[in-house]
Coordinates of C-alpha atoms and ligand atoms in Angstrom, one line a residue:
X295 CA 0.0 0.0 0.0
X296 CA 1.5 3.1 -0.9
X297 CA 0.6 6.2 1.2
X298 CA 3.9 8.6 0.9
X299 CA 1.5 11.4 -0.7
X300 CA -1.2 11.4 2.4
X301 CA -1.6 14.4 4.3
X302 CA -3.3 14.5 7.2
X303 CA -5.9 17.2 6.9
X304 CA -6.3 18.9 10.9
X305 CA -9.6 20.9 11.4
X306 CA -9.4 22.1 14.9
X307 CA -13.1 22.3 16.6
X308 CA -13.9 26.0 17.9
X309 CA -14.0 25.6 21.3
X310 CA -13.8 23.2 23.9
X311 CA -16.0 21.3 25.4
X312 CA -13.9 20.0 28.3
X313 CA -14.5 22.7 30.9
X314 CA -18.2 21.1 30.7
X315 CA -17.0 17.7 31.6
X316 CA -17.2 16.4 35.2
X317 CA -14.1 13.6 35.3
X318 CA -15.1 12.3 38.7
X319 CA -18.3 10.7 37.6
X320 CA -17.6 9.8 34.2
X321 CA -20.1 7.3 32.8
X322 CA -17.5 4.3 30.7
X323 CA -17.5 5.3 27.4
X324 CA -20.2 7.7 27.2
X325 CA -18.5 11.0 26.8
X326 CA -15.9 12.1 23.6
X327 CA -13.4 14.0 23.2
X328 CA -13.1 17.4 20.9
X329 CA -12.1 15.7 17.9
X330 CA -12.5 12.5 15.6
X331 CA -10.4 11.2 13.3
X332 CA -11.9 9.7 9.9
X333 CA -10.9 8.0 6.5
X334 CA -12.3 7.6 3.7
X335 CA -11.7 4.3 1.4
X336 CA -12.8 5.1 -1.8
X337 CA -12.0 3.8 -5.7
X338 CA -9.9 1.0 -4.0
X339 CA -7.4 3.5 -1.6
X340 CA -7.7 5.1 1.1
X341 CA -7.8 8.8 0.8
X342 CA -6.6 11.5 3.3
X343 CA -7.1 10.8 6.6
X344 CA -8.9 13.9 8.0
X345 CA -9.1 15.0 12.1
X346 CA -11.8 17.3 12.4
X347 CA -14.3 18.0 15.5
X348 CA -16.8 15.3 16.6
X349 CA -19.4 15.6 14.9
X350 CA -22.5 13.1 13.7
X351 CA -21.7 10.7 10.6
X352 CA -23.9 11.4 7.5
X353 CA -24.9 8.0 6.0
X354 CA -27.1 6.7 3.6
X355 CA -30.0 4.8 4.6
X356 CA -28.7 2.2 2.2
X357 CA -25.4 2.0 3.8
X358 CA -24.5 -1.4 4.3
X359 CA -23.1 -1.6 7.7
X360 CA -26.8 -0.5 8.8
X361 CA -28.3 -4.1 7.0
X362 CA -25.5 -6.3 7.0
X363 CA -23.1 -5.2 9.7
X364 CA -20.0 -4.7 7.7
X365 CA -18.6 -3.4 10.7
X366 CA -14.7 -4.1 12.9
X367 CA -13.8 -2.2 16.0
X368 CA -11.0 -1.9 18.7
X369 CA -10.0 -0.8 22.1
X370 CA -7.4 0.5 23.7
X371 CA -6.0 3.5 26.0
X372 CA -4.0 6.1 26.7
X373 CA -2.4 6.7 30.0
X374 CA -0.8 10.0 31.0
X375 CA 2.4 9.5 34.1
X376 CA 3.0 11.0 36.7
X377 CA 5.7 13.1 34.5
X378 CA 3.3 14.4 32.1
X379 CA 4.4 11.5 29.7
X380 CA 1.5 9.4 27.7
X381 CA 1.7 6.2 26.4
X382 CA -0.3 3.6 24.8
X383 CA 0.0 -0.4 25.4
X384 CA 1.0 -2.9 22.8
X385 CA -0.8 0.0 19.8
X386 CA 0.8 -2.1 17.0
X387 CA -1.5 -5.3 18.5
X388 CA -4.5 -3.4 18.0
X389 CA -3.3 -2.3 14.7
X390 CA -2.8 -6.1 13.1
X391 CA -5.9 -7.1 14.9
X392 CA -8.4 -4.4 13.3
X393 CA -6.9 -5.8 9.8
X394 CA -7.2 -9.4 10.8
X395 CA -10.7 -8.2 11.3
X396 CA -11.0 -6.5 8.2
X397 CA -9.8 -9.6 6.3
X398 CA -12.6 -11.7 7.5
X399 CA -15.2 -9.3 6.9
X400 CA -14.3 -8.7 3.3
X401 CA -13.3 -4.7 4.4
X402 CA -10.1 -3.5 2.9
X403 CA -6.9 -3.2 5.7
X404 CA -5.6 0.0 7.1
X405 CA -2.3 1.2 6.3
X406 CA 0.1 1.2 9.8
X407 CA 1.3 4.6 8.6
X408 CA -1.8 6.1 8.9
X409 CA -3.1 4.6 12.0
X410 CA -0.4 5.6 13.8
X411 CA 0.2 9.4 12.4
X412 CA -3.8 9.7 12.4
X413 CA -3.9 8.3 16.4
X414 CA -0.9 10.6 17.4
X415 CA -1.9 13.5 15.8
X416 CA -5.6 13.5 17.2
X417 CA -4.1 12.5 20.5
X418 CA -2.2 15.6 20.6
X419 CA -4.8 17.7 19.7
X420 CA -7.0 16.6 22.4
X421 CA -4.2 15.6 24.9
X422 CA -6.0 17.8 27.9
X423 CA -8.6 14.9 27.8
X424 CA -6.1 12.7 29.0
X425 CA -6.7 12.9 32.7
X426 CA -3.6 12.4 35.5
X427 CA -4.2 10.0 37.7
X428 CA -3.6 5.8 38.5
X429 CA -6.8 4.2 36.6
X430 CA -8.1 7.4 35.1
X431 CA -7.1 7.3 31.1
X432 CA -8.3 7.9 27.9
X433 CA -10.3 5.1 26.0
X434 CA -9.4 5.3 22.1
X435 CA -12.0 3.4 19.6
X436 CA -11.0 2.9 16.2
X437 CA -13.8 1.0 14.0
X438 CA -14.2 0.7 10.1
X439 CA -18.0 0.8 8.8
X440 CA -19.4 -0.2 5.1
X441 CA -20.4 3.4 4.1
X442 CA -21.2 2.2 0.9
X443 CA -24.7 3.3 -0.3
X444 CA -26.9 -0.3 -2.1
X445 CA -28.3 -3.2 -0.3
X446 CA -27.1 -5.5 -2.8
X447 CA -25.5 -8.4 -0.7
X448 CA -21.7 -8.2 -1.3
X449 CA -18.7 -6.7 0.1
X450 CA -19.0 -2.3 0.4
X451 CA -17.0 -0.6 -2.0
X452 CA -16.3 2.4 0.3
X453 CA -15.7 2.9 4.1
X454 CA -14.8 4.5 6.8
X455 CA -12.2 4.0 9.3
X456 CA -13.1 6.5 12.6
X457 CA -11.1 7.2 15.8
X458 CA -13.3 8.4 18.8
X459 CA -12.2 9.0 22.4
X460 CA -13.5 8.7 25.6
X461 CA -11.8 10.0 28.9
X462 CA -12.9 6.9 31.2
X463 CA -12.0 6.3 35.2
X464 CA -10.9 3.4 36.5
X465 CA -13.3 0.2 35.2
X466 CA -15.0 -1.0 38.2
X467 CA -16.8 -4.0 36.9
X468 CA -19.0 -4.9 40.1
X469 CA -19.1 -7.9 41.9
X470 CA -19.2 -10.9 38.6
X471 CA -21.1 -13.9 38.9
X472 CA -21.3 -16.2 35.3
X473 CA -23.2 -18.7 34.1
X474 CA -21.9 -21.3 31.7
X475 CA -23.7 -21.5 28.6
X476 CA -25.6 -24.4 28.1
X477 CA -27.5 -23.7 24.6
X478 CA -26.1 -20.3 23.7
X479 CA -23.1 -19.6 21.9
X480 CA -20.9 -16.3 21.2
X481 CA -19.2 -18.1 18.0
X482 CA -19.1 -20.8 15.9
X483 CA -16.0 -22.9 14.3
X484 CA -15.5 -21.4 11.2
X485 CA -17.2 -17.7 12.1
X486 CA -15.6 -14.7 13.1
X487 CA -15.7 -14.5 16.8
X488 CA -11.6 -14.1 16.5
X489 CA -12.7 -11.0 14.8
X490 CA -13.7 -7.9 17.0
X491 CA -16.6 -7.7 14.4
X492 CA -20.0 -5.5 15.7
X493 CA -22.6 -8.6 14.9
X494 CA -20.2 -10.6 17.9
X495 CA -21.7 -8.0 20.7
X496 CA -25.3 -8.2 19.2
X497 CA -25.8 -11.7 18.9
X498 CA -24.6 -11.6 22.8
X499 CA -26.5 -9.1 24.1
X500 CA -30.2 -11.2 24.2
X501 CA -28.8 -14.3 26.0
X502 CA -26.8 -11.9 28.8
X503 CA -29.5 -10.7 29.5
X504 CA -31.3 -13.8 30.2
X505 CA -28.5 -15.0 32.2
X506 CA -28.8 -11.6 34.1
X507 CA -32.6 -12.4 35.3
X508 CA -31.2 -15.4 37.0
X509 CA -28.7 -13.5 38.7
X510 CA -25.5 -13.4 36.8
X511 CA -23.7 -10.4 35.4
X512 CA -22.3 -12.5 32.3
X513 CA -22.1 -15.8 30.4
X514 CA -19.3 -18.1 30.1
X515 CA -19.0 -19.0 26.5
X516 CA -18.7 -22.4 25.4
X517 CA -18.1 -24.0 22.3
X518 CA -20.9 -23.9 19.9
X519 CA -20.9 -27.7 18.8
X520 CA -20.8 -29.6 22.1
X521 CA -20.5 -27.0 25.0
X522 CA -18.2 -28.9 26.8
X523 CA -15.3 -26.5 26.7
X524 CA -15.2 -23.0 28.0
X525 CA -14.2 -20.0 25.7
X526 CA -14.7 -16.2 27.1
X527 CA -16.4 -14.8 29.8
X528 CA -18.5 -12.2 28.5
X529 CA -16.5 -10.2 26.5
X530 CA -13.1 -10.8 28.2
X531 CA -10.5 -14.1 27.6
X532 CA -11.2 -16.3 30.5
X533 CA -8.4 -17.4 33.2
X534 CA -8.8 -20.1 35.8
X535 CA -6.1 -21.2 38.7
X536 CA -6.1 -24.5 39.8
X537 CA -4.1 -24.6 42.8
X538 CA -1.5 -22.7 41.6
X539 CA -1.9 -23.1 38.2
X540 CA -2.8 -20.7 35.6
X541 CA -5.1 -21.8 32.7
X542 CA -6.5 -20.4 29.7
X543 CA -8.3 -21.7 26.7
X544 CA -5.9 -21.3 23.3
X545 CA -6.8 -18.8 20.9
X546 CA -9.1 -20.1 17.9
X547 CA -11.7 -19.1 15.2
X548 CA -14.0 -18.8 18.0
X549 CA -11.8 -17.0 21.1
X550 CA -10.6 -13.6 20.5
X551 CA -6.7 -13.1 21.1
X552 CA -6.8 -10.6 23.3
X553 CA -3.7 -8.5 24.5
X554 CA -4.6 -8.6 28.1
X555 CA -4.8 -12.0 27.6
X556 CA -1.2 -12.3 26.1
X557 CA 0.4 -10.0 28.5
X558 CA -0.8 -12.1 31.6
X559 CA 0.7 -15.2 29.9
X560 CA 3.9 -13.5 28.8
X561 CA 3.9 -11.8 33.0
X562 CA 3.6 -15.4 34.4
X563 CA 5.4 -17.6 32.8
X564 CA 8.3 -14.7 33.5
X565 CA 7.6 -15.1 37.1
X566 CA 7.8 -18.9 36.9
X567 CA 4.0 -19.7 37.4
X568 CA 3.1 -22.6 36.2
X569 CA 0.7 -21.3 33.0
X570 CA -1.0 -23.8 31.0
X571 CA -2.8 -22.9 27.3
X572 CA -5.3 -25.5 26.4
X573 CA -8.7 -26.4 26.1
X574 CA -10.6 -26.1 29.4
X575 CA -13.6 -28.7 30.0
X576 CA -17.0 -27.7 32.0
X577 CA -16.2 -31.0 33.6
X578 CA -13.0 -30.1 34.6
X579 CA -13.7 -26.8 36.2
X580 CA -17.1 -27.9 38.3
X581 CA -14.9 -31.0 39.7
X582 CA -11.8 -28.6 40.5
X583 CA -14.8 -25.9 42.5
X584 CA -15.7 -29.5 44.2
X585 CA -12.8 -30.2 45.4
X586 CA -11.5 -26.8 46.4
X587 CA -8.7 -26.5 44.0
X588 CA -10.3 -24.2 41.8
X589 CA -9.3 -20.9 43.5
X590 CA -9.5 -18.3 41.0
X591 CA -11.7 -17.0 38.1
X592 CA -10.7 -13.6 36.0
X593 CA -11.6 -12.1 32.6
X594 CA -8.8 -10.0 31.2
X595 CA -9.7 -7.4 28.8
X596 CA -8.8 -3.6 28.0
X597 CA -11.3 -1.7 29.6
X598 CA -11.4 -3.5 33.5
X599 CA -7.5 -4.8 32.5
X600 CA -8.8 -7.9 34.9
X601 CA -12.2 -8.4 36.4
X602 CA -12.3 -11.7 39.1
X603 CA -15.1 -13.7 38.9
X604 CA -16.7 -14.7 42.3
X605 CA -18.4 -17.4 40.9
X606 CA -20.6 -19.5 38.7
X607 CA -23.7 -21.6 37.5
X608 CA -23.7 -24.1 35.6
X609 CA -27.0 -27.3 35.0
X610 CA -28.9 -25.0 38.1
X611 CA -25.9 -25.7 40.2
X612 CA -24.2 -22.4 41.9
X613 CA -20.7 -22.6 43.2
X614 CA -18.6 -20.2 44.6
X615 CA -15.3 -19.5 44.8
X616 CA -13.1 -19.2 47.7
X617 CA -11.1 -15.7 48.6
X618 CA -7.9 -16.4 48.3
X619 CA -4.8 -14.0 49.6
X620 CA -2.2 -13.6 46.8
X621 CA -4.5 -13.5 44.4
X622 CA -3.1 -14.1 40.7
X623 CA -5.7 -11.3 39.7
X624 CA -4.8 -9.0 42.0
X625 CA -1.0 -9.1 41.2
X626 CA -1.8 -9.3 37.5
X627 CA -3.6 -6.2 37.4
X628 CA -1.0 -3.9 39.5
X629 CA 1.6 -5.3 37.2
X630 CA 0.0 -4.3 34.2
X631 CA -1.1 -1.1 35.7
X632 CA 2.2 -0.2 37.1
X633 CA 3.8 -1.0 33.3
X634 CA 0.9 1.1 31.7
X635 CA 1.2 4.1 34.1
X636 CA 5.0 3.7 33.9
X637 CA 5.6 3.3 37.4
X638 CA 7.6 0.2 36.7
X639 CA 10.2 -1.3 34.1
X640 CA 8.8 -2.0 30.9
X641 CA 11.1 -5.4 30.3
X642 CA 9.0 -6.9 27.3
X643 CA 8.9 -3.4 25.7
X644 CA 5.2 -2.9 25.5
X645 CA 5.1 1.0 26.1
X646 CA 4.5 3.5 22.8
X647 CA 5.6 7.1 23.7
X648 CA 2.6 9.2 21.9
Ligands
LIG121 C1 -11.7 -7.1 22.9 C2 -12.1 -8.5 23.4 C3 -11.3 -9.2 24.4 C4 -10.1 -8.5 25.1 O1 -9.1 -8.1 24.2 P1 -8.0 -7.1 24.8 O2 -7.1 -7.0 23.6 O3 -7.3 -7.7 25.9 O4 -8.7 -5.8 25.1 C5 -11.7 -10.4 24.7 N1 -12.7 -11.0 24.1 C6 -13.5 -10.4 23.2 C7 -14.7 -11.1 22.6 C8 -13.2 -9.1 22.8 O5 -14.0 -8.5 21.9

């Protein structure tokens, strides 16, 4: 892809809307930022990415991400130190994984040049919205949408690729309690739940909130064809420590490879815990919360960085899990943090200076 000739096009908005703002009781992801980056793929390119004030999208009616969700996203943050400094996590991780995305969706991939001169630049015009503070940060959501007027069912011939941002405090998820999905499934072998694709999040939305009548703030995925082996909880990669083991499912067509996910392995297997990847059975975990080894349950993801789960239902049965001291979650999510915030040494080089 050649892009040498792009400009980036900077419209700056007018004013401000930051002195409206109220950062101690900030809603997750409900407030933006001054300005929005957005492309424009046309005639086979990309054109010139533009930043210009956030603003409402005009659309046609016809567009087909509205009928047949041709539509990719990602998240990440940005975290200001305590010296003024702000950095992003992993960036080039989000980067491959939006065109991985693309790729199975049949949208065309976006150049790394661009995505990273488009993200720096709109960062540093709205860099004020990038709070001080441990856990306060700045939630950035890129996402490519068929713009494409027609409801002919094929692939869009234009699109857009968008960067919002939200200024976000630290993700407290609440106590989480899941139930193990019996009938329901997030993704199937050979669909594109690997893909941080829209329709993912839809088709979940209708069983959570069954599961939530009963009591449980998320489902445990499970495999679509026999349900036998778990997947994700909710929309985080799932962990589980027996004794002092950590486990996770491996990364498929169906289980999202998440960058939490990998940095938690990557963190213990550096501090010698024992960490295994492979399938996990339903079986498996109920008989380890039988016999007390099962001592820990966590989704990792972005936004919460890890959320422990208490515990979980499965065939009407409820177990819970003990409270351990030591906790793998606990440590795992200071260590991140601390690496993030850069309060401690960044020895596998996942820090980006913006
Ligand atoms: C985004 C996401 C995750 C977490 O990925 P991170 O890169 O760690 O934020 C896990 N599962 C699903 C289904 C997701 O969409």
């Amino acid at each position: 892809m050649n892009t040498m000739s792009k400009n980036l096009i900077i419209e700056k908005a007018d004013s401000s809307k930051i002195g409206e703002v109220d950062f101690n009781n900030l809603a997750f992801g409900s407030i933006f930022t001054d300005h929005m980056m957005v492309c424009d793929y046309k005639n086979g390119a990309w054109e010139s990415p533009k930043i210009m004030p956030y603003q409402p999208l005009t659309l046609d009616p016809s567009a087909k991400v509205l009928h047949y969700g041709q539509a990719v996203f990602e998240g990440m943050k940005a975290y200001r130190d305590d010296n003024d400094e702000v950095w992003l996590f992993r960036p080039e991780e989000n980067h491959q994984r939006i065109n991985k995305s693309c790729v199975r969706l049949s949208m065309p991939e976006f150049p790394e040049d661009l995505f990273f001169s488009g993200l720096n630049a709109l960062l540093q015009l709205d860099d004020e919205w990038i709070k001080p503070g441990y856990g306060n940060s700045l939630y950035i959501r890129p996402f490519v949408i068929a713009s494409e007027a027609g409801v002919t069912a094929s692939p869009a011939g234009e699109y857009k690729f968008i960067i919002i941002c939200a200024p976000v405090q630290a993700y407290y998820g609440g106590e989480v309690r899941v139930k193990i999905a019996e009938k329901y499934s997030r993704a199937a072998s050979g669909g594109f739940g690997f893909a941080k694709a829209a329709g993912n999040y839809a088709g979940q939305f209708y069983p959570t909130g069954l599961a939530q009548k009963e009591g449980f703030q998320q489902i445990v995925w499970t495999d679509s064809s026999t349900h036998e082996f778990i997947e994700e909880a909710g929309t985080m990669n799932i962990f589980i420590r027996i004794k002092d083991k950590l486990i996770t499912g491996p990364t498929s067509d169906s289980i999202l490879d998440g960058v939490t996910r990998k940095s938690v392995i990557a963190m213990a297997e550096d501090q010698g815990i024992e960490v295994e990847v492979r399938p996990i059975k339903v079986s498996e975990l109920v008989e380890a919360a039988k016999n007390n080894t099962l001592t820990e349950m966590f989704g990792s993801g972005t936004a919460a960085v890890i959320n422990p789960i208490l515990g979980f239902g499965y065939k009407n049965e409820r177990y819970e899990l003990p409270t351990v001291e030591n906790s793998y979650a606990t440590r795992f999510k200071k260590q991140l943090m601390d690496i993030q915030y850069n309060k401690a040494e960044d020895k596998f080089g996942w820090r980006y200076k913006v």
